[in-house]
Coordinates of C-alpha atoms in Angstrom, one line a residue:
X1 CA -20.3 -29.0 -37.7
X2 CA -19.8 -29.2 -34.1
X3 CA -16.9 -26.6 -34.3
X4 CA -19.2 -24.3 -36.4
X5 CA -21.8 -24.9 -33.3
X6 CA -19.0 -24.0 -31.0
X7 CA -17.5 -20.7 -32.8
X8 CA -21.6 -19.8 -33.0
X9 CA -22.5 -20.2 -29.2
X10 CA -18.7 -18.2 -28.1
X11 CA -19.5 -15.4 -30.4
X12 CA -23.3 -15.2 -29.0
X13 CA -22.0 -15.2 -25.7
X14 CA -19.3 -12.5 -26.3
X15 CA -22.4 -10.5 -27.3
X16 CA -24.7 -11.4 -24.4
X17 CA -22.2 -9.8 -21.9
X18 CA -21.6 -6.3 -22.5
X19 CA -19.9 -4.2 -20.0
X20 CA -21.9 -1.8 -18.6
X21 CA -22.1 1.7 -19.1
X22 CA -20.7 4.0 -16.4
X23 CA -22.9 5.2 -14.1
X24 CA -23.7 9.4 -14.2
X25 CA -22.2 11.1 -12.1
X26 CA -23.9 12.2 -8.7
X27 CA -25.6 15.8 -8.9
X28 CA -23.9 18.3 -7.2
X29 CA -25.3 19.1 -3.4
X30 CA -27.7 21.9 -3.3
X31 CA -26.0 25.3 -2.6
X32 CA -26.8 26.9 0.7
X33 CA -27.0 30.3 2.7
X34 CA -24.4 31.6 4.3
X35 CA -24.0 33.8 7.0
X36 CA -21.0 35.9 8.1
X37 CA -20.8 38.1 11.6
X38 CA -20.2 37.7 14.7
X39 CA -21.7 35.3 18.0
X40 CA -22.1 36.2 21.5
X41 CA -23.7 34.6 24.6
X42 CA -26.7 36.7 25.3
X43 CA -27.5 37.3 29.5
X44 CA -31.3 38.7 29.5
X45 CA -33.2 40.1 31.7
X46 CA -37.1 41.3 31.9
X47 CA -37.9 44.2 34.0
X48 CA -41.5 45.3 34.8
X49 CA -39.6 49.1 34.4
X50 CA -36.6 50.8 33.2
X51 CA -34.0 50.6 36.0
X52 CA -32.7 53.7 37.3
X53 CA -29.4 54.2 38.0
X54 CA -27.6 53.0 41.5
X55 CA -30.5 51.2 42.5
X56 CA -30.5 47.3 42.5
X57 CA -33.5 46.2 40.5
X58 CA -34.6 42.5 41.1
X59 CA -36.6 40.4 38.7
X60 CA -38.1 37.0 38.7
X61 CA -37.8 36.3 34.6
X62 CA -34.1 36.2 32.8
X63 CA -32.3 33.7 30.8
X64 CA -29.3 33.7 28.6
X65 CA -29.2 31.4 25.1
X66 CA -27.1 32.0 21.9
X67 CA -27.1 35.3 20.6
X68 CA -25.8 37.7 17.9
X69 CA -27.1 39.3 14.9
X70 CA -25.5 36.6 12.5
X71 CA -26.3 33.7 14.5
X72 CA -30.1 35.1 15.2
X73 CA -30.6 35.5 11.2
X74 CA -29.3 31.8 11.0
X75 CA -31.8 30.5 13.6
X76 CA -34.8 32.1 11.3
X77 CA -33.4 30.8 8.3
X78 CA -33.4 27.1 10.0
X79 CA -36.5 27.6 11.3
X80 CA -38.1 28.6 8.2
X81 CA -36.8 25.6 6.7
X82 CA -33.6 27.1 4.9
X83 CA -30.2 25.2 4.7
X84 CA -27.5 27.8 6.0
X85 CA -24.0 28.1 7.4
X86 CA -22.7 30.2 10.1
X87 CA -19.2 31.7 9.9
X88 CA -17.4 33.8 12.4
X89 CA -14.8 33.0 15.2
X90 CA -15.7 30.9 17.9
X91 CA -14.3 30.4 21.4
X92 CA -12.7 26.9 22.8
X93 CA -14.0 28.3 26.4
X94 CA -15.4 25.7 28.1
X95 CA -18.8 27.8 28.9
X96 CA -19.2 28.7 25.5
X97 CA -19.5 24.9 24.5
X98 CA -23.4 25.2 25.4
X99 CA -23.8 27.6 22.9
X100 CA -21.8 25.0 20.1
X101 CA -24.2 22.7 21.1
X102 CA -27.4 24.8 20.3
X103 CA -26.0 25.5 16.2
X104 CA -25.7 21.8 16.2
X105 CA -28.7 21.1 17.7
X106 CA -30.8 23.8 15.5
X107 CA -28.6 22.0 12.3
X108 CA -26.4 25.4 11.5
X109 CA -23.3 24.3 9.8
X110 CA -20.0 25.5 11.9
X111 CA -17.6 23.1 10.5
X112 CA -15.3 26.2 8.7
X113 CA -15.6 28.3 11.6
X114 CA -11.9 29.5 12.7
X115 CA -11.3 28.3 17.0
X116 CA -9.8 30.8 19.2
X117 CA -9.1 30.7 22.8
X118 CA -9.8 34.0 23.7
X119 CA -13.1 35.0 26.2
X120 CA -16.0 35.0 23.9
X121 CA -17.9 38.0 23.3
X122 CA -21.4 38.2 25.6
X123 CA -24.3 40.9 25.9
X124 CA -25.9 41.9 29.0
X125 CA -29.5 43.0 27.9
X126 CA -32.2 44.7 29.8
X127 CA -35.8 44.4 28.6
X128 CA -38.6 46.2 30.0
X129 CA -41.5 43.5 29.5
X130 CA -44.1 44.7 27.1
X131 CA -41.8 47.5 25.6
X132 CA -39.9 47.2 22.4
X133 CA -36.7 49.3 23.3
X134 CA -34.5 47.5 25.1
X135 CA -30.6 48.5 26.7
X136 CA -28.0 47.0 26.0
X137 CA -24.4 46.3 27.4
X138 CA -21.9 44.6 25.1
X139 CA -18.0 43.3 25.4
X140 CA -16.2 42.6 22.0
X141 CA -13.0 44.1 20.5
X142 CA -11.5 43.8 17.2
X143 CA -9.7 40.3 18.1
X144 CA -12.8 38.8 18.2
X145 CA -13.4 39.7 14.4
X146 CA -13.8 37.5 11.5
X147 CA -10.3 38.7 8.9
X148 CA -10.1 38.5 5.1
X149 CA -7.7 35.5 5.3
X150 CA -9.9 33.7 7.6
X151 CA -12.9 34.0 5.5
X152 CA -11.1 33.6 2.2
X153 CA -9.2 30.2 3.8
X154 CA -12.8 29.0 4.6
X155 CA -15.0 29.9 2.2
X156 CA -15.4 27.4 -1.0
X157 CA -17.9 29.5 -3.2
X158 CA -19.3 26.8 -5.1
X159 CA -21.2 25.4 -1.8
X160 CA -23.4 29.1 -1.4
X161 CA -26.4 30.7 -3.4
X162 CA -26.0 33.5 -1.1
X163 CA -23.6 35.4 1.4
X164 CA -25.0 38.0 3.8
X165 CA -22.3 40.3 5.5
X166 CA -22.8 41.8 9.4
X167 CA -21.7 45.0 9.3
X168 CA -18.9 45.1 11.7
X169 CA -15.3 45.3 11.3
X170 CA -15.8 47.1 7.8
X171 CA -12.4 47.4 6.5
X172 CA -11.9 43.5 6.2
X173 CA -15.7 43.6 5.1
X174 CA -15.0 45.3 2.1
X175 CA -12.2 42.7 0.8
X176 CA -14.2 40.1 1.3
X177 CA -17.6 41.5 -0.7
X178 CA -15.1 42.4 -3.1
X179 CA -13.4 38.6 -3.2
X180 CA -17.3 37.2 -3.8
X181 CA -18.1 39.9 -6.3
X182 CA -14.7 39.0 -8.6
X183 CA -15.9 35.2 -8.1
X184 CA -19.1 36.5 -9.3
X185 CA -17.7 37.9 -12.2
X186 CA -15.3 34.5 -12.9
X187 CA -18.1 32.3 -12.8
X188 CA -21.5 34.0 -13.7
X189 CA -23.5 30.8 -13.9
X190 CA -22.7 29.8 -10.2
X191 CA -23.7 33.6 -9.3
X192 CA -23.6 34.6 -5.3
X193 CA -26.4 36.8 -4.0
X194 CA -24.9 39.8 -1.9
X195 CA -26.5 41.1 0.9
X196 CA -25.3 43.5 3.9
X197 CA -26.4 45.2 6.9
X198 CA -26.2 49.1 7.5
X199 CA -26.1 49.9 11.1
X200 CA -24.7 53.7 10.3
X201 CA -23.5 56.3 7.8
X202 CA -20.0 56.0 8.4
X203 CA -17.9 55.9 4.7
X204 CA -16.5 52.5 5.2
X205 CA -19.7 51.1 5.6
X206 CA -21.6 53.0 2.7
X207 CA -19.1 52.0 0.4
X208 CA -19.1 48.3 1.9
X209 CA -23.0 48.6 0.9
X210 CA -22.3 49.8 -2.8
X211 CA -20.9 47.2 -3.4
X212 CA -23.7 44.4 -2.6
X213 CA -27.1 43.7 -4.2
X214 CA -29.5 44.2 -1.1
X215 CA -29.3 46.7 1.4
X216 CA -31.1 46.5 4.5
X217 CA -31.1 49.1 6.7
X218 CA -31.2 49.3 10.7
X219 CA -34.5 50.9 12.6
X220 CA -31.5 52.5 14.7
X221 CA -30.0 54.1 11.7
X222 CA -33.1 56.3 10.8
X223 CA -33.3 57.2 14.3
X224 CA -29.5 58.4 14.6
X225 CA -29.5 60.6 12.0
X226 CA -33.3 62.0 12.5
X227 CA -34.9 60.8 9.4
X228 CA -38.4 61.4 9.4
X229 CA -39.8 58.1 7.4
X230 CA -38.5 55.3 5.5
X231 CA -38.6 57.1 2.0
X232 CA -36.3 60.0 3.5
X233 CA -34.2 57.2 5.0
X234 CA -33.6 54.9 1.5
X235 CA -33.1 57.8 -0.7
X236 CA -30.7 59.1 1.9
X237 CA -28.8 55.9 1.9
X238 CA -28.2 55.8 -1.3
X239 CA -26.6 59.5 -1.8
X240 CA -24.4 58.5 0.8
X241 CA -23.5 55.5 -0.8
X242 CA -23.0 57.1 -3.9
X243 CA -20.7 59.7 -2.6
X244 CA -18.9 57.5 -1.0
X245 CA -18.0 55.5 -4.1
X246 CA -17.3 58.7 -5.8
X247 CA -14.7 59.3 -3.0
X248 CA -13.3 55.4 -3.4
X249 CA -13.2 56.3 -7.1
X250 CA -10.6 59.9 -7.2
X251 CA -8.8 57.8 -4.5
X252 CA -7.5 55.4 -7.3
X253 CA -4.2 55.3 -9.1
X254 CA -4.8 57.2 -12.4
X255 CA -4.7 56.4 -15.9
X256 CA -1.4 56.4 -17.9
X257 CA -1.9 59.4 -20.7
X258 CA 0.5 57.3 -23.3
X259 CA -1.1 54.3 -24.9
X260 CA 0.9 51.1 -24.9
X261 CA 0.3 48.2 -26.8
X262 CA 0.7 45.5 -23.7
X263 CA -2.4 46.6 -22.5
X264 CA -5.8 45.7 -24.2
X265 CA -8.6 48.4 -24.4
X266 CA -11.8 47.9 -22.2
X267 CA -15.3 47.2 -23.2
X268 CA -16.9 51.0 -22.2
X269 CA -20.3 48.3 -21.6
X270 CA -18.6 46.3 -19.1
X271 CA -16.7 49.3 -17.4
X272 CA -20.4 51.1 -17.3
X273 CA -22.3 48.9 -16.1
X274 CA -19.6 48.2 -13.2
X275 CA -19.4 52.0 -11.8
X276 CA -23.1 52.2 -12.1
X277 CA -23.6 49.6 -9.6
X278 CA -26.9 50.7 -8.1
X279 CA -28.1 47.9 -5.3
X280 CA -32.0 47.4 -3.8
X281 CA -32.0 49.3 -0.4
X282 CA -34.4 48.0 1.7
X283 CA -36.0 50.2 5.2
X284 CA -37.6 47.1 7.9
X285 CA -40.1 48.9 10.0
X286 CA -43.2 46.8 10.8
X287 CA -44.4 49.9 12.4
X288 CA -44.5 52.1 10.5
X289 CA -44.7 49.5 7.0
X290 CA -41.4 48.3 5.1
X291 CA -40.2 50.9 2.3
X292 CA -37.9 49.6 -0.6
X293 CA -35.7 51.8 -3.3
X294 CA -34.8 49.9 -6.1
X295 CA -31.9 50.5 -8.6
X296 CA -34.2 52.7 -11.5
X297 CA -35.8 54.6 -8.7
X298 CA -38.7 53.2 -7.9
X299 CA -40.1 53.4 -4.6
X300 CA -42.8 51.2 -2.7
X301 CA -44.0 50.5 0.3
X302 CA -45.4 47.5 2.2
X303 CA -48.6 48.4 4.7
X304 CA -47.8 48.0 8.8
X305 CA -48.7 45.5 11.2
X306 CA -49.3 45.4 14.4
X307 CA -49.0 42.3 16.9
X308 CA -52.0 41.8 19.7
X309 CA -49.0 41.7 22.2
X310 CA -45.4 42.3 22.3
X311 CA -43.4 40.2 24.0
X312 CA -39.6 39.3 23.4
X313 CA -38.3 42.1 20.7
X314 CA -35.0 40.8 20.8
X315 CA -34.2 39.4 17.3
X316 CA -36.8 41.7 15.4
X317 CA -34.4 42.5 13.0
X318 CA -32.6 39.7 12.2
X319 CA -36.1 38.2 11.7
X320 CA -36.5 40.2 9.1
X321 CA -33.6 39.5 7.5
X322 CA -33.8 36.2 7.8
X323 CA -37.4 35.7 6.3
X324 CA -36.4 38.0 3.3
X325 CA -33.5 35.7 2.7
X326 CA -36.1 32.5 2.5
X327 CA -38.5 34.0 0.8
X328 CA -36.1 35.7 -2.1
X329 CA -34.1 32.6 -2.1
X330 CA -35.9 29.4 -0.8
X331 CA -39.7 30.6 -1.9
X332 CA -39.0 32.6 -5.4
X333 CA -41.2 35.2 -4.0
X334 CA -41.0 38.5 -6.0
X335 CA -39.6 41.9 -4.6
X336 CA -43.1 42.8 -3.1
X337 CA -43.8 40.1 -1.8
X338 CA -40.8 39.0 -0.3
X339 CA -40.8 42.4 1.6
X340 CA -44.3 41.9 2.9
X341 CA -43.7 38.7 4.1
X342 CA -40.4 39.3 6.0
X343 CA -42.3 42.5 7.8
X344 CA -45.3 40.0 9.0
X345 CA -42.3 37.6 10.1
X346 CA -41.1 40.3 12.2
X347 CA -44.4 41.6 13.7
X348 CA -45.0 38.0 14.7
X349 CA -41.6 37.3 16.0
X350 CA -42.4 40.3 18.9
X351 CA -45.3 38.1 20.1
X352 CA -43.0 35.1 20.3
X353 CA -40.1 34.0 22.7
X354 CA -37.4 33.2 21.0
X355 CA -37.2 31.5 17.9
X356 CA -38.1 28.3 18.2
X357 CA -42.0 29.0 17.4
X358 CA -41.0 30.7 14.1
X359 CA -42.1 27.0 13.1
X360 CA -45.2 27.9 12.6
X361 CA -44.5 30.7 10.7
X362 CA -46.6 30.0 7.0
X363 CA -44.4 28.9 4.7
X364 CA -45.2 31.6 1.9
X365 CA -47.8 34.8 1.6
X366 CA -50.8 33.4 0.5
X367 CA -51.0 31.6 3.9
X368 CA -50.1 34.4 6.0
X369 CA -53.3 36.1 4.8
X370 CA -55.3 33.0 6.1
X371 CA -53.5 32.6 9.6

């Protein structure tokens, strides 16, 4: 009896303790933006006039901060509340360590960012208080350039939602949209957003642009080339782009005539629906109202705003970049509205110094209406 008690209470406690179940794994950290161009250290000053030339113009009101398109879209995006990562070379010169400083302190991710010691890259620009043009005087070579190896050596595509290309240095560019756009096509659940700037019509860079999935177009662009509106400018784009890739196309090694039994046949859907590639063009103006293109041809166009006062216009384009980025990507706002809201970012970012009031930018459209 007692052994029958015994075998009982051993088997009951062999029961009782179960090991425990594994727990699930941790979910995956939440993909960011990222952000590839170049930085400068930005020297400003305000004049109450244009100066004229061999005259020494004093001023009472300059300052010099972190600057850059790249870097400038990345203080918008943080400020709107956006997680984003900044990648471009950066200097180990001891006066550029201020500027290190400011993406840390803003919480823009530099971790991946290849060191040089070369002298960094600055601005000098003149602003003529109350005006939006500005002049500008600029140092920067091609050493001071972000290369395909670099970016490919840094980048981990599974930590991005979206990659938004400066366009400078166009020839490594191009590899690189092309490396996202194959990692796109490897991996279609974990797809990357493209995006790229347009500063000109040059072939490198239309064909750099044909191959992303938003387009958004310089104010400087339309006035270069003598556009008269935003709907002449998109539509313009977008022939040139499509030459261009015409041009890239009869530049490739032909076919073999002889068919060959090593190499399988390609899906005509898949081959079509690559060389048809058409991506969304966007025009920022808050002047003159936002117009888009998208890839079927339809064209719209958001109303203009004006601000009570302008103030710092330094940045008003990479505002605008910036807030389409959040709202496409952080807010889920639709084409529309995503362009509306980037064009009242920009109109109030004119009013503003800086960027650290973008803070109290609304958050999404419906409140901009009630500001």
């Amino acid at each position: 009896m007692k052994k029958q008690i015994v075998k009982e209470f051993i088997t009951v406690k062999k029961v009782r303790y179960l090991p425990r179940e594994e727990p699930p794994p941790p979910p995956p950290p939440p993909r960011r933006v990222l952000i590839v161009g170049r930085c400068t250290l930005d020297v400003i000053n305000i004049c109450n006039e244009q100066p004229k030339p061999g005259i020494i113009e004093r001023t009472d009101e300059g300052f010099w901060r972190l600057g850059g398109y790249a870097p400038n879209t990345c203080c918008v995006l943080r400020r709107l509340g956006s997680a984003c990562e900044f990648l471009g070379q950066l200097t180990k010169v001891p006066a550029f360590e201020n500027l290190m400083n400011s993406f840390q302190a803003m919480g823009i991710e530099i971790s991946n960012c290849p060191r040089t010691n070369q002298q960094p890259p600055h601005r000098i620009i003149v602003a003529v208080r109350g005006q939006v043009q500005q002049t500008t005087v600029e140092y920067t070579n091609h050493s001071h350039e972000l290369t395909y190896q670099q970016f490919v050596g840094a980048v981990d595509y599974r930590q991005y939602c979206w990659i938004h290309f400066e366009s400078r240095n166009t020839g490594e560019t191009i590899r690189m949209v092309r490396a996202v756009r194959a990692y796109n096509d490897r991996s279609p659940d974990a797809y990357i957003v493209l995006s790229v700037d347009l500063a000109d019509m040059k072939p490198h860079s239309c064909l750099m642009a044909a191959l992303a999935d938003y387009v958004l177009i310089r104010k400087q662009l339309k006035v270069d080339n003598g556009y008269m509106n935003g709907r002449e400018t998109v539509w313009a784009v977008r022939d040139v782009m499509d030459v261009a890739r015409k041009r890239w196309q009869s530049m490739q090694p032909k076919k073999s005539p002889y068919i060959t039994e090593d190499i399988p046949e390609l899906d005509p859907v898949t081959c079509r629906k690559i060389t048809s590639h058409q991506p969304i063009i966007i025009y920022d103006n808050y002047e003159e109202g936002s117009s888009c293109l998208m890839p079927d041809g339809r064209y719209f166009k958001v109303g203009p705003h004006k601000p009570q006062k302008i103030v710092d216009a330094i940045g008003e384009e990479e505002t605008f970049v910036g807030a389409f980025i959040y709202a496409m990507q952080g807010d889920k706002m639709s084409m529309r509205d995503a362009i509306e809201y980037a064009t009242r970012a920009a109109c109030f970012k004119v009013s503003i110094y800086g960027f650290d009031q973008m803070r109290c930018m609304p958050k999404d459209l419906v409140a901009c209406y009630h500001a």
